[in-house]
């Protein structure tokens, strides 16, 4: 009954109703964080935008499809979570928050991203998984400090060559897309540490042994005929992953080397970078 009431009150603009949604949150929290996840909100209470020193704002798992222009007042915001909502387009006001370093946009209905996203030059982590993207918006390639890109569970068939401009990128999650070949641009990104192409349609993997920064490659659930060759010490998750990249033969026998360590799997929940 409580959640249903909140869903109804989200439409009512009166101060009394908005305070009910905020559960008497009238002053800036000491930790400079506001978490309004799972409130069934259809609109963001504008009162939140008066907390100008706010650093973290979590609005996950609501029914939001727009944000008020007053959000621009939150110029100290570093983390913004808008995942699990109903956004068909990224509100441009988000692109005015130039201190953002982590932006969660997963599980919405986004088909593209605005060119204004390039204004977020402090962005280090971008989650846009589980949307309606048929291509990686090239504006993402202008986010020069980006370290983590999660774009799994979309409808990507390729990646733009401009991606190699992201020389700070260390982790890219591409699972659950429509890739029929391993993206060639990734072969020119020696600084990558984690590559996840799980659940695609890749039939052949080129050698990845020349990528000096690589630590983990996840390639499971592909109709591949081979495992990607990797340098010594690189962990693989997928078919033949427990074999050495190039099995060594000794006296006619194949020596198999297995990995004792468990592979690092994609994060199950949002995390903040160190």
Short mmCIF file of C-alpha atoms in Angstrom, two decimals:
data_model
loop_
_atom_site.label_atom_id
_atom_site.label_comp_id
_atom_site.label_asym_id
_atom_site.label_seq_id
_atom_site.Cartn_x
_atom_site.Cartn_y
_atom_site.Cartn_z
CA UNK A 1 0.00 0.00 0.00
CA UNK A 2 2.88 2.32 0.84
CA UNK A 3 4.53 1.96 -2.58
CA UNK A 4 1.21 2.51 -4.35
CA UNK A 5 0.60 5.66 -2.35
CA UNK A 6 4.06 6.97 -3.21
CA UNK A 7 3.44 6.28 -6.89
CA UNK A 8 0.28 8.39 -6.75
CA UNK A 9 1.85 11.19 -4.71
CA UNK A 10 4.72 11.43 -7.19
CA UNK A 11 2.28 13.18 -9.53
CA UNK A 12 1.20 15.73 -6.93
CA UNK A 13 3.39 18.84 -6.90
CA UNK A 14 2.36 20.16 -3.47
CA UNK A 15 5.13 20.66 -0.92
CA UNK A 16 3.44 18.33 1.53
CA UNK A 17 3.34 15.45 -0.95
CA UNK A 18 6.91 16.04 -2.07
CA UNK A 19 8.12 15.97 1.53
CA UNK A 20 6.31 12.68 2.01
CA UNK A 21 8.27 11.23 -0.89
CA UNK A 22 11.50 12.55 0.59
CA UNK A 23 10.60 11.09 3.98
CA UNK A 24 11.30 14.40 5.75
CA UNK A 25 14.63 14.92 4.02
CA UNK A 26 14.76 18.68 4.46
CA UNK A 27 18.45 19.37 5.01
CA UNK A 28 21.66 18.40 3.29
CA UNK A 29 22.69 14.92 4.53
CA UNK A 30 25.98 14.86 6.37
CA UNK A 31 27.43 12.36 3.90
CA UNK A 32 26.31 14.54 0.96
CA UNK A 33 24.42 11.59 -0.52
CA UNK A 34 20.72 11.16 -1.34
CA UNK A 35 19.32 7.75 -2.25
CA UNK A 36 15.78 7.82 -3.66
CA UNK A 37 15.98 4.45 -5.40
CA UNK A 38 12.88 2.32 -5.65
CA UNK A 39 10.35 5.04 -4.73
CA UNK A 40 8.23 4.61 -7.91
CA UNK A 41 8.74 8.30 -8.60
CA UNK A 42 7.62 9.73 -11.93
CA UNK A 43 9.20 13.10 -11.24
CA UNK A 44 12.17 14.22 -9.19
CA UNK A 45 11.22 16.38 -6.21
CA UNK A 46 12.73 19.77 -7.06
CA UNK A 47 13.61 20.30 -3.41
CA UNK A 48 16.56 17.94 -3.89
CA UNK A 49 18.14 20.45 -6.27
CA UNK A 50 18.56 22.90 -3.40
CA UNK A 51 21.23 20.63 -1.87
CA UNK A 52 23.99 22.32 -3.82
CA UNK A 53 26.82 20.51 -2.06
CA UNK A 54 25.38 17.10 -2.95
CA UNK A 55 28.01 14.66 -4.23
CA UNK A 56 26.02 11.44 -4.79
CA UNK A 57 22.44 11.13 -6.08
CA UNK A 58 20.86 7.71 -6.60
CA UNK A 59 17.55 7.68 -8.49
CA UNK A 60 17.62 4.04 -9.63
CA UNK A 61 14.54 1.88 -10.06
CA UNK A 62 11.88 4.55 -10.47
CA UNK A 63 9.58 5.63 -13.31
CA UNK A 64 11.44 8.75 -14.35
CA UNK A 65 11.52 9.88 -17.99
CA UNK A 66 12.65 13.48 -17.50
CA UNK A 67 14.54 15.63 -14.99
CA UNK A 68 13.88 19.23 -13.90
CA UNK A 69 16.17 22.01 -15.19
CA UNK A 70 16.93 22.87 -11.56
CA UNK A 71 19.19 19.82 -11.47
CA UNK A 72 21.85 22.07 -12.98
CA UNK A 73 22.30 23.59 -9.52
CA UNK A 74 24.06 20.39 -8.36
CA UNK A 75 27.46 21.37 -9.73
CA UNK A 76 29.30 19.32 -7.09
CA UNK A 77 27.62 16.09 -8.09
CA UNK A 78 30.10 13.30 -8.85
CA UNK A 79 27.87 10.22 -8.96
CA UNK A 80 24.45 10.08 -10.63
CA UNK A 81 22.45 6.86 -10.92
CA UNK A 82 19.54 6.92 -13.38
CA UNK A 83 19.43 3.21 -14.17
CA UNK A 84 16.19 1.20 -14.20
CA UNK A 85 13.96 4.09 -15.27
CA UNK A 86 12.04 5.03 -18.43
CA UNK A 87 14.38 7.46 -20.15
CA UNK A 88 14.11 7.40 -23.96
CA UNK A 89 16.63 10.22 -24.20
CA UNK A 90 19.25 11.47 -21.79
CA UNK A 91 18.03 14.77 -20.29
CA UNK A 92 20.42 17.49 -21.44
CA UNK A 93 20.56 18.92 -17.94
CA UNK A 94 22.70 15.91 -16.98
CA UNK A 95 25.37 17.16 -19.40
CA UNK A 96 25.69 20.38 -17.38
CA UNK A 97 26.98 18.48 -14.33
CA UNK A 98 30.63 18.80 -15.24
CA UNK A 99 32.00 17.22 -12.06
CA UNK A 100 30.32 13.89 -12.77
CA UNK A 101 32.77 11.02 -12.75
CA UNK A 102 30.30 8.10 -12.56
CA UNK A 103 27.06 7.95 -14.56
CA UNK A 104 24.68 4.98 -14.48
CA UNK A 105 22.18 4.87 -17.37
CA UNK A 106 21.58 1.14 -17.67
CA UNK A 107 18.18 -0.48 -18.12
CA UNK A 108 16.42 2.43 -19.80
CA UNK A 109 15.16 2.90 -23.38
CA UNK A 110 18.00 4.92 -24.85
CA UNK A 111 18.64 4.64 -28.60
CA UNK A 112 21.35 7.32 -28.69
CA UNK A 113 23.26 9.80 -26.56
CA UNK A 114 23.38 13.57 -27.09
CA UNK A 115 26.48 15.33 -28.41
CA UNK A 116 26.40 17.41 -25.23
CA UNK A 117 27.68 14.36 -23.37
CA UNK A 118 31.17 15.47 -24.47
CA UNK A 119 30.94 18.21 -21.84
CA UNK A 120 31.38 15.60 -19.10
CA UNK A 121 35.15 15.54 -19.38
CA UNK A 122 35.60 14.23 -15.83
CA UNK A 123 33.58 11.10 -16.52
CA UNK A 124 35.51 7.93 -15.66
CA UNK A 125 32.74 5.32 -15.50
CA UNK A 126 29.78 5.02 -17.87
CA UNK A 127 27.16 2.28 -17.62
CA UNK A 128 24.75 2.17 -20.56
CA UNK A 129 23.95 -1.54 -20.56
CA UNK A 130 20.49 -2.91 -21.34
CA UNK A 131 19.27 -0.09 -23.56
CA UNK A 132 18.27 0.04 -27.24
CA UNK A 133 21.62 1.06 -28.72
CA UNK A 134 22.39 -0.37 -32.16
CA UNK A 135 25.76 1.38 -32.26
CA UNK A 136 28.14 2.96 -29.79
CA UNK A 137 27.53 6.73 -29.95
CA UNK A 138 30.78 8.30 -31.16
CA UNK A 139 30.45 11.03 -28.54
CA UNK A 140 31.52 8.41 -26.00
CA UNK A 141 34.91 8.39 -27.73
CA UNK A 142 35.38 12.02 -26.70
CA UNK A 143 35.30 11.24 -22.97
CA UNK A 144 39.06 11.28 -22.62
CA UNK A 145 39.24 10.17 -18.95
CA UNK A 146 36.87 7.21 -19.33
CA UNK A 147 38.24 4.12 -17.61
CA UNK A 148 35.23 1.78 -17.50
CA UNK A 149 32.59 1.34 -20.20
CA UNK A 150 29.70 -1.07 -19.72
CA UNK A 151 27.59 -1.35 -22.86
CA UNK A 152 26.40 -4.95 -22.59
CA UNK A 153 22.93 -6.19 -23.53
CA UNK A 154 22.31 -3.79 -26.40
CA UNK A 155 22.27 -4.51 -30.15
CA UNK A 156 25.81 -3.55 -31.16
CA UNK A 157 27.27 -5.15 -34.29
CA UNK A 158 30.55 -3.23 -34.30
CA UNK A 159 32.59 -0.56 -32.53
CA UNK A 160 33.81 2.72 -34.05
CA UNK A 161 37.56 3.07 -34.74
CA UNK A 162 37.53 6.32 -32.73
CA UNK A 163 37.29 4.19 -29.58
CA UNK A 164 41.07 3.81 -29.58
CA UNK A 165 41.30 7.50 -28.68
CA UNK A 166 40.22 6.54 -25.15
CA UNK A 167 43.70 5.83 -23.89
CA UNK A 168 42.57 5.79 -20.26
CA UNK A 169 40.06 3.00 -20.94
CA UNK A 170 40.90 -0.14 -18.99
CA UNK A 171 37.67 -2.14 -18.88
CA UNK A 172 35.05 -2.70 -21.55
CA UNK A 173 31.99 -4.93 -21.09
CA UNK A 174 30.32 -5.92 -24.38
CA UNK A 175 28.40 -9.03 -23.35
CA UNK A 176 25.00 -9.80 -24.83
CA UNK A 177 25.33 -7.86 -28.09
CA UNK A 178 25.25 -8.88 -31.78
CA UNK A 179 28.95 -8.90 -32.55
CA UNK A 180 29.75 -11.39 -35.32
CA UNK A 181 33.47 -10.68 -35.17
CA UNK A 182 35.89 -9.54 -32.52
CA UNK A 183 35.94 -5.71 -32.76
CA UNK A 184 39.18 -4.84 -34.67
CA UNK A 185 39.59 -1.55 -32.80
CA UNK A 186 40.21 -3.45 -29.55
CA UNK A 187 43.35 -4.94 -31.12
CA UNK A 188 44.81 -1.42 -31.24
CA UNK A 189 44.17 -0.68 -27.56
CA UNK A 190 47.20 -2.10 -25.70
CA UNK A 191 46.15 -0.44 -22.46
CA UNK A 192 42.96 -2.51 -22.04
CA UNK A 193 42.95 -4.75 -18.97
CA UNK A 194 39.52 -6.41 -19.15
CA UNK A 195 37.61 -7.32 -22.32
CA UNK A 196 34.20 -9.00 -22.01
CA UNK A 197 32.56 -10.24 -25.24
CA UNK A 198 30.48 -12.98 -23.60
CA UNK A 199 27.20 -13.96 -25.31
CA UNK A 200 27.81 -12.66 -28.81
CA UNK A 201 28.08 -14.39 -32.19
CA UNK A 202 31.85 -14.38 -32.66
CA UNK A 203 33.09 -17.40 -34.61
CA UNK A 204 36.81 -16.67 -34.69
CA UNK A 205 39.12 -14.92 -32.24
CA UNK A 206 42.31 -13.20 -33.36
CA UNK A 207 45.39 -13.38 -31.14
CA UNK A 208 45.35 -11.01 -28.17
CA UNK A 209 48.87 -11.94 -27.09
CA UNK A 210 50.23 -8.56 -28.22
CA UNK A 211 48.12 -6.59 -25.71
CA UNK A 212 50.56 -5.96 -22.83
CA UNK A 213 47.99 -4.58 -20.39
CA UNK A 214 45.44 -7.39 -20.76
CA UNK A 215 44.59 -9.26 -17.55
CA UNK A 216 41.25 -10.89 -18.31
CA UNK A 217 39.23 -11.79 -21.41
CA UNK A 218 35.71 -13.23 -21.16
CA UNK A 219 34.54 -14.84 -24.39
CA UNK A 220 32.13 -17.56 -23.25
CA UNK A 221 28.86 -18.34 -25.07
CA UNK A 222 30.16 -17.57 -28.56
CA UNK A 223 30.03 -20.07 -31.47
CA UNK A 224 33.82 -19.78 -31.76
CA UNK A 225 36.15 -22.34 -33.35
CA UNK A 226 39.10 -21.27 -31.23
CA UNK A 227 40.09 -19.64 -27.99
CA UNK A 228 41.84 -16.27 -28.20
CA UNK A 229 45.58 -16.57 -27.74
CA UNK A 230 46.79 -14.48 -24.84
CA UNK A 231 50.09 -13.69 -23.16
CA UNK A 232 51.29 -15.63 -20.15
CA UNK A 233 49.40 -14.75 -17.00
CA UNK A 234 46.25 -13.48 -18.76
CA UNK A 235 43.09 -15.16 -17.50
CA UNK A 236 40.45 -16.40 -19.90
CA UNK A 237 36.81 -17.35 -19.30
CA UNK A 238 35.30 -19.49 -22.02
CA UNK A 239 35.72 -22.70 -23.93
CA UNK A 240 39.24 -24.13 -23.70
CA UNK A 241 40.03 -21.45 -21.12
CA UNK A 242 41.95 -23.85 -18.91
CA UNK A 243 44.38 -24.75 -21.67
CA UNK A 244 47.54 -22.79 -22.34
CA UNK A 245 47.22 -20.36 -25.25
CA UNK A 246 49.54 -22.60 -27.26
CA UNK A 247 49.70 -26.11 -25.73
CA UNK A 248 53.29 -27.28 -25.37
CA UNK A 249 54.10 -30.74 -26.65
CA UNK A 250 56.64 -32.89 -24.84
CA UNK A 251 57.40 -36.40 -26.04
CA UNK A 252 54.22 -36.41 -28.06
CA UNK A 253 52.00 -35.50 -25.12
CA UNK A 254 50.12 -32.24 -24.64
CA UNK A 255 50.82 -30.57 -21.34
CA UNK A 256 47.79 -28.64 -20.04
CA UNK A 257 48.23 -25.86 -17.49
CA UNK A 258 45.17 -24.92 -15.48
CA UNK A 259 44.58 -21.70 -13.61
CA UNK A 260 44.18 -21.94 -9.86
CA UNK A 261 42.73 -18.48 -9.43
CA UNK A 262 39.09 -17.79 -10.02
CA UNK A 263 38.51 -15.35 -12.88
CA UNK A 264 37.31 -11.84 -12.22
CA UNK A 265 33.69 -11.75 -13.36
CA UNK A 266 31.64 -8.69 -14.33
CA UNK A 267 30.39 -6.71 -11.33
CA UNK A 268 27.01 -7.81 -10.06
CA UNK A 269 26.34 -4.43 -8.52
CA UNK A 270 27.44 -0.87 -9.05
CA UNK A 271 30.79 -0.04 -7.56
CA UNK A 272 32.75 3.14 -7.14
CA UNK A 273 36.29 3.40 -8.46
CA UNK A 274 39.15 3.66 -6.05
#
